[in-house]
């Protein structure tokens, strides 16, 4: 019984029953399959994070974002006063999170790639692109870079899904994806 | 303890290395703390401090 | 000097000092389960869109308290009781340094109270994770630190008891498998607490103003060494309970000591690496670190879990077949005592933990797959599948045996006890499934209002997400009622239970004393366990299908590189 010491003094040498040996073998194979799926996807999959990141002071990141917004502003999002920015395909695109908004609104072209920079001005935020359901952790002081290629057009929302205080549930941004 | 029969066939002989290891709580405690400290924490902290400053 | 009493049910000599500590820790655990559970019901009633009970500030406060009280306080107090039980009582020895045990109890209680006060004062609604730079009141961190130091003292008492039992030769050969499982939990606990100290002590000084800044990435990596490993303590402790219950109810022997202990060794070596599950979409950390850590080093800890998944039900099958339930694949399962809450809780815990907690945990801990669920409601869905229907249910099953035995009292509501595991298990199991469903549709966790009524910009979640949230709320309340019935039964039994009539013959006691019903079969003569093997294959099939379905889902989202 498992609540008493093993009955045999040397239990390590006891043979293991067949179905248990078979299960160990099957489980080990499955473990290895799951392990190698991750490097495999880095080679053959299209959804990988680059892990490219830089330390950056929040005011520097804000300045870069504002410069981009001023340069490529094409309008405003409804009556919110938030600029809609359409940077050229392939360029560096910035979006910042702060209490409690994602800024600015981006307009991207379907099928084009952009170097997207994400960072927070204050607390932790969660970049959750809906309805795609792409979720990233956004830190203050770190510039997270990834190359994104929208594969569908329409209006997408950026919901905050890292708790950031009392206004957390009002923190929503937008990305528009347009056909060429 | 009637079921504890140390004269049982196959019970003799020396204790195998793996059984000795599994019978040593303090060695297990050491490796159980050392493994994640090195692989998770120390390696992880090294990753963080090696993040470059933005150009 | 240590004094002992003989347990009339089991024949164990029980050290009175250990007895008292086990009781106080277990009772305190149940009280905090009540407090945390009530906060949980408030959370469920708020996230149920049609009810939306609390205001935003109270919601975030209740959520913080819910996480702390059940995830940390209830579980760790109960684990302290288990550590003392599996060391002192199973090894038939006195508890080493009972005074240190009382230091453990006092520190943990004072710590838990201080943190609860901090949360209820309203200035510390920072969630269980308390990510910097959002700052809580200093005593919030202080309470958690005191609690952790107390738990560390409990581990010291446990290891010292192992040491004196070996020195005094109170047992022959190796420690029992259940004690080995508890030791695995204690080892993981030591790492957990050390990681917590490394990050929370500086955070405490930061909240006092002595330290200017805490790096957010550093905080998250080290904090999760505490946050996730603390849940791995539960896994090890809960599996030790599974083995204990199989032994107590059926006299079941492990199929193979070697396989079960090696599976625990995989936990000792690799389980804590899974703290990396939380860092998969953070900036700047290499894929090499992520892949090696998130996979627990080539999924060897998952291999360990899959072994326990076979050997625990396998031990039950072997024991019941030995008793003559030998027809077909599943006669042993049909004839099992489904009306006994100890068995029902145990069986549901094994199945629900595997299917709801285990499979989803591995899926979401895959480097790239994490992108499509990170911080959505899928995450709480997953851990209600592990820590609620896995650990909490296993501990409830254990309590249905332990409380009447230790207090020598009859259960006050045996009829309710019969139904309670099903009500709690199915309610919380469904809540877990619906949360995961909502998370798959993108619903964020820790979020007061997914209709964004006060927001400048609005996102419309699909109607199915609202339906899932409603169903999760209803199921959560049903599960909460199930939890309430457990607490009612335990508290009433301890306070008003009738004294137990000593069993007339030892054979009739559920846990027959040494030698009595213990079945004699070693690995060599072990009966085959075809029924369990078939069930294991069903589990594997579900696992493989679900895993690859999620890769397919990932392949459909925007390209990222």
Short mmCIF file of N, CA and C in Angstrom, two decimals, chain C residues 304-395:
data_model
loop_
_atom_site.label_atom_id
_atom_site.label_comp_id
_atom_site.label_asym_id
_atom_site.label_seq_id
_atom_site.Cartn_x
_atom_site.Cartn_y
_atom_site.Cartn_z
N UNK C 304 5.87 12.48 -16.60
CA UNK C 304 5.60 12.08 -15.22
C UNK C 304 4.11 12.09 -14.92
N UNK C 305 3.41 13.14 -15.35
CA UNK C 305 1.96 13.22 -15.10
C UNK C 305 1.22 12.11 -15.83
N UNK C 306 1.65 11.82 -17.06
CA UNK C 306 0.95 10.77 -17.80
C UNK C 306 1.18 9.41 -17.13
N UNK C 307 2.34 9.23 -16.50
CA UNK C 307 2.58 7.97 -15.77
C UNK C 307 1.65 7.88 -14.56
N UNK C 308 1.56 8.97 -13.79
CA UNK C 308 0.63 8.95 -12.65
C UNK C 308 -0.80 8.71 -13.14
N UNK C 309 -1.11 9.29 -14.28
CA UNK C 309 -2.45 9.14 -14.84
C UNK C 309 -2.78 7.69 -15.13
N UNK C 310 -1.76 6.88 -15.43
CA UNK C 310 -2.00 5.45 -15.63
C UNK C 310 -1.92 4.70 -14.31
N UNK C 311 -0.93 5.03 -13.47
CA UNK C 311 -0.69 4.16 -12.32
C UNK C 311 -1.70 4.38 -11.20
N UNK C 312 -2.29 5.57 -11.09
CA UNK C 312 -3.27 5.77 -10.02
C UNK C 312 -4.54 4.97 -10.28
N UNK C 313 -5.23 5.19 -11.43
CA UNK C 313 -6.39 4.32 -11.68
C UNK C 313 -5.99 2.86 -11.85
N UNK C 314 -4.78 2.62 -12.36
CA UNK C 314 -4.31 1.24 -12.52
C UNK C 314 -4.22 0.52 -11.18
N UNK C 315 -3.75 1.24 -10.16
CA UNK C 315 -3.65 0.62 -8.84
C UNK C 315 -5.03 0.27 -8.30
N UNK C 316 -6.01 1.16 -8.58
CA UNK C 316 -7.38 0.88 -8.15
C UNK C 316 -7.92 -0.33 -8.89
N UNK C 317 -7.68 -0.37 -10.21
CA UNK C 317 -8.18 -1.49 -11.00
C UNK C 317 -7.57 -2.81 -10.51
N UNK C 318 -6.26 -2.80 -10.30
CA UNK C 318 -5.60 -4.03 -9.86
C UNK C 318 -6.17 -4.50 -8.53
N UNK C 319 -6.39 -3.54 -7.60
CA UNK C 319 -6.90 -3.92 -6.28
C UNK C 319 -8.31 -4.48 -6.39
N UNK C 320 -9.15 -3.86 -7.24
CA UNK C 320 -10.54 -4.32 -7.34
C UNK C 320 -10.63 -5.64 -8.09
N UNK C 321 -9.75 -5.82 -9.08
CA UNK C 321 -9.73 -7.12 -9.77
C UNK C 321 -9.33 -8.22 -8.80
N UNK C 322 -8.38 -7.90 -7.95
CA UNK C 322 -7.93 -8.85 -6.94
C UNK C 322 -9.11 -9.25 -6.04
N UNK C 323 -10.04 -8.28 -5.85
CA UNK C 323 -11.19 -8.58 -5.00
C UNK C 323 -12.30 -9.28 -5.76
N UNK C 324 -12.06 -9.58 -7.04
CA UNK C 324 -13.02 -10.41 -7.78
C UNK C 324 -13.83 -9.68 -8.84
N UNK C 325 -13.69 -8.37 -8.94
CA UNK C 325 -14.44 -7.65 -9.99
C UNK C 325 -13.65 -7.76 -11.28
N UNK C 326 -13.74 -8.93 -11.90
CA UNK C 326 -12.79 -9.27 -12.93
C UNK C 326 -13.39 -9.37 -14.31
N UNK C 327 -14.74 -9.21 -14.39
CA UNK C 327 -15.37 -9.44 -15.69
C UNK C 327 -15.16 -8.25 -16.60
N UNK C 328 -14.84 -8.57 -17.86
CA UNK C 328 -14.75 -7.52 -18.89
C UNK C 328 -13.70 -6.47 -18.56
N UNK C 329 -13.79 -5.37 -19.31
CA UNK C 329 -12.81 -4.31 -19.12
C UNK C 329 -13.13 -3.46 -17.89
N UNK C 330 -14.44 -3.25 -17.65
CA UNK C 330 -14.79 -2.18 -16.71
C UNK C 330 -15.68 -2.59 -15.54
N UNK C 331 -15.78 -3.91 -15.24
CA UNK C 331 -16.63 -4.27 -14.10
C UNK C 331 -16.13 -3.58 -12.83
N UNK C 332 -14.82 -3.52 -12.67
CA UNK C 332 -14.22 -2.89 -11.49
C UNK C 332 -14.66 -1.44 -11.35
N UNK C 333 -14.84 -0.78 -12.51
CA UNK C 333 -15.21 0.63 -12.47
C UNK C 333 -16.69 0.78 -12.15
N UNK C 334 -17.52 -0.10 -12.73
CA UNK C 334 -18.96 -0.02 -12.47
C UNK C 334 -19.26 -0.32 -11.01
N UNK C 335 -18.52 -1.25 -10.44
CA UNK C 335 -18.83 -1.67 -9.07
C UNK C 335 -18.09 -0.83 -8.03
N UNK C 336 -17.38 0.18 -8.48
CA UNK C 336 -16.65 1.02 -7.52
C UNK C 336 -17.65 1.80 -6.66
N UNK C 337 -17.26 2.22 -5.47
CA UNK C 337 -18.20 2.87 -4.53
C UNK C 337 -18.50 4.32 -4.90
N UNK C 338 -19.28 4.54 -5.94
CA UNK C 338 -19.54 5.89 -6.44
C UNK C 338 -20.31 6.74 -5.44
N UNK C 339 -20.96 6.11 -4.46
CA UNK C 339 -21.70 6.89 -3.48
C UNK C 339 -20.86 7.32 -2.29
N UNK C 340 -19.61 6.87 -2.25
CA UNK C 340 -18.71 7.28 -1.17
C UNK C 340 -18.00 8.56 -1.58
N UNK C 341 -18.16 9.65 -0.81
CA UNK C 341 -17.59 10.93 -1.26
C UNK C 341 -16.07 10.89 -1.40
N UNK C 342 -15.43 10.02 -0.64
CA UNK C 342 -13.97 9.91 -0.76
C UNK C 342 -13.63 9.40 -2.17
N UNK C 343 -14.34 8.36 -2.59
CA UNK C 343 -14.06 7.81 -3.91
C UNK C 343 -14.53 8.75 -5.02
N UNK C 344 -15.76 9.28 -4.87
CA UNK C 344 -16.31 10.14 -5.92
C UNK C 344 -15.42 11.35 -6.15
N UNK C 345 -14.99 11.98 -5.05
CA UNK C 345 -14.12 13.14 -5.18
C UNK C 345 -12.80 12.78 -5.84
N UNK C 346 -12.26 11.65 -5.44
CA UNK C 346 -11.00 11.17 -6.00
C UNK C 346 -11.14 10.90 -7.50
N UNK C 347 -12.18 10.16 -7.87
CA UNK C 347 -12.33 9.77 -9.28
C UNK C 347 -12.55 11.00 -10.16
N UNK C 348 -13.42 11.91 -9.70
CA UNK C 348 -13.66 13.12 -10.49
C UNK C 348 -12.39 13.96 -10.59
N UNK C 349 -11.64 14.01 -9.50
CA UNK C 349 -10.41 14.79 -9.51
C UNK C 349 -9.43 14.25 -10.55
N UNK C 350 -9.27 12.92 -10.60
CA UNK C 350 -8.35 12.32 -11.57
C UNK C 350 -8.78 12.64 -13.00
N UNK C 351 -10.07 12.41 -13.28
CA UNK C 351 -10.55 12.56 -14.66
C UNK C 351 -10.56 14.03 -15.07
N UNK C 352 -11.15 14.89 -14.21
CA UNK C 352 -11.29 16.29 -14.60
C UNK C 352 -9.93 16.99 -14.66
N UNK C 353 -9.05 16.65 -13.73
CA UNK C 353 -7.71 17.25 -13.78
C UNK C 353 -7.02 16.91 -15.09
N UNK C 354 -7.11 15.63 -15.48
CA UNK C 354 -6.43 15.21 -16.71
C UNK C 354 -6.99 15.90 -17.93
N UNK C 355 -8.32 15.84 -18.09
CA UNK C 355 -8.92 16.34 -19.32
C UNK C 355 -9.00 17.86 -19.34
N UNK C 356 -9.43 18.46 -18.24
CA UNK C 356 -9.64 19.92 -18.26
C UNK C 356 -8.37 20.69 -17.93
N UNK C 357 -7.63 20.21 -16.94
CA UNK C 357 -6.45 20.96 -16.51
C UNK C 357 -5.21 20.57 -17.29
N UNK C 358 -5.00 19.28 -17.44
CA UNK C 358 -3.75 18.78 -17.99
C UNK C 358 -3.58 19.10 -19.46
N UNK C 359 -4.55 18.67 -20.26
CA UNK C 359 -4.44 18.85 -21.71
C UNK C 359 -4.34 20.34 -22.06
N UNK C 360 -5.21 21.15 -21.44
CA UNK C 360 -5.21 22.57 -21.79
C UNK C 360 -3.94 23.26 -21.31
N UNK C 361 -3.40 22.79 -20.19
CA UNK C 361 -2.16 23.38 -19.68
C UNK C 361 -1.01 23.17 -20.63
N UNK C 362 -0.91 21.97 -21.18
CA UNK C 362 0.17 21.69 -22.11
C UNK C 362 -0.04 22.50 -23.40
N UNK C 363 -1.29 22.58 -23.84
CA UNK C 363 -1.56 23.34 -25.06
C UNK C 363 -1.13 24.79 -24.88
N UNK C 364 -1.62 25.42 -23.80
CA UNK C 364 -1.33 26.85 -23.67
C UNK C 364 0.11 27.12 -23.27
N UNK C 365 0.82 26.10 -22.82
CA UNK C 365 2.22 26.26 -22.50
C UNK C 365 3.12 26.01 -23.70
N UNK C 366 2.54 25.86 -24.88
CA UNK C 366 3.35 25.70 -26.09
C UNK C 366 3.73 27.08 -26.59
N UNK C 367 5.00 27.29 -26.91
CA UNK C 367 5.48 28.65 -27.17
C UNK C 367 4.56 29.45 -28.08
N UNK C 368 4.30 28.95 -29.29
CA UNK C 368 3.52 29.75 -30.24
C UNK C 368 2.02 29.73 -29.92
N UNK C 369 1.51 28.59 -29.41
CA UNK C 369 0.07 28.51 -29.16
C UNK C 369 -0.36 29.49 -28.07
N UNK C 370 0.58 29.86 -27.20
CA UNK C 370 0.26 30.81 -26.14
C UNK C 370 -0.25 32.14 -26.68
N UNK C 371 0.20 32.48 -27.91
CA UNK C 371 -0.21 33.76 -28.50
C UNK C 371 -1.74 33.86 -28.59
N UNK C 372 -2.41 32.75 -28.87
CA UNK C 372 -3.86 32.84 -29.10
C UNK C 372 -4.69 32.67 -27.83
N UNK C 373 -4.07 32.53 -26.69
CA UNK C 373 -4.89 32.46 -25.46
C UNK C 373 -4.37 33.35 -24.33
N UNK C 374 -3.16 33.89 -24.47
CA UNK C 374 -2.53 34.59 -23.34
C UNK C 374 -3.44 35.66 -22.75
N UNK C 375 -3.62 35.59 -21.43
CA UNK C 375 -4.42 36.60 -20.70
C UNK C 375 -5.88 36.67 -21.11
N UNK C 376 -6.35 35.73 -21.90
CA UNK C 376 -7.79 35.67 -22.13
C UNK C 376 -8.41 34.87 -20.98
N UNK C 377 -9.73 34.77 -21.00
CA UNK C 377 -10.41 34.03 -19.94
C UNK C 377 -10.09 32.54 -20.02
N UNK C 378 -9.44 32.14 -21.12
CA UNK C 378 -9.01 30.75 -21.24
C UNK C 378 -8.10 30.36 -20.06
N UNK C 379 -7.27 31.33 -19.62
CA UNK C 379 -6.29 31.02 -18.58
C UNK C 379 -6.97 30.66 -17.26
N UNK C 380 -7.88 31.51 -16.74
CA UNK C 380 -8.62 31.07 -15.54
C UNK C 380 -9.42 29.79 -15.80
N UNK C 381 -9.91 29.61 -17.02
CA UNK C 381 -10.61 28.36 -17.33
C UNK C 381 -9.69 27.18 -17.09
N UNK C 382 -8.48 27.29 -17.58
CA UNK C 382 -7.50 26.22 -17.38
C UNK C 382 -7.23 25.98 -15.89
N UNK C 383 -6.97 27.05 -15.14
CA UNK C 383 -6.54 26.75 -13.78
C UNK C 383 -7.69 26.44 -12.84
N UNK C 384 -8.93 26.72 -13.25
CA UNK C 384 -10.03 26.14 -12.48
C UNK C 384 -10.12 24.65 -12.77
N UNK C 385 -9.59 24.23 -13.93
CA UNK C 385 -9.51 22.80 -14.23
C UNK C 385 -8.41 22.09 -13.46
N UNK C 386 -7.38 22.83 -13.05
CA UNK C 386 -6.32 22.18 -12.28
C UNK C 386 -6.56 22.35 -10.79
N UNK C 387 -6.63 23.60 -10.36
CA UNK C 387 -6.55 23.84 -8.93
C UNK C 387 -7.90 23.65 -8.24
N UNK C 388 -8.99 23.76 -9.01
CA UNK C 388 -10.31 23.60 -8.37
C UNK C 388 -10.81 22.16 -8.52
N UNK C 389 -11.06 21.73 -9.76
CA UNK C 389 -11.59 20.37 -9.88
C UNK C 389 -10.49 19.32 -9.75
N UNK C 390 -9.23 19.73 -9.79
CA UNK C 390 -8.14 18.79 -9.51
C UNK C 390 -7.78 18.81 -8.04
N UNK C 391 -7.06 19.86 -7.63
CA UNK C 391 -6.51 19.89 -6.28
C UNK C 391 -7.59 20.01 -5.21
N UNK C 392 -8.47 21.01 -5.35
CA UNK C 392 -9.46 21.24 -4.29
C UNK C 392 -10.35 20.02 -4.11
N UNK C 393 -10.75 19.41 -5.22
CA UNK C 393 -11.61 18.23 -5.12
C UNK C 393 -10.86 17.06 -4.47
N UNK C 394 -9.58 16.91 -4.81
CA UNK C 394 -8.80 15.84 -4.18
C UNK C 394 -8.67 16.09 -2.68
N UNK C 395 -8.46 17.36 -2.30
CA UNK C 395 -8.34 17.68 -0.88
C UNK C 395 -9.68 17.47 -0.16
#
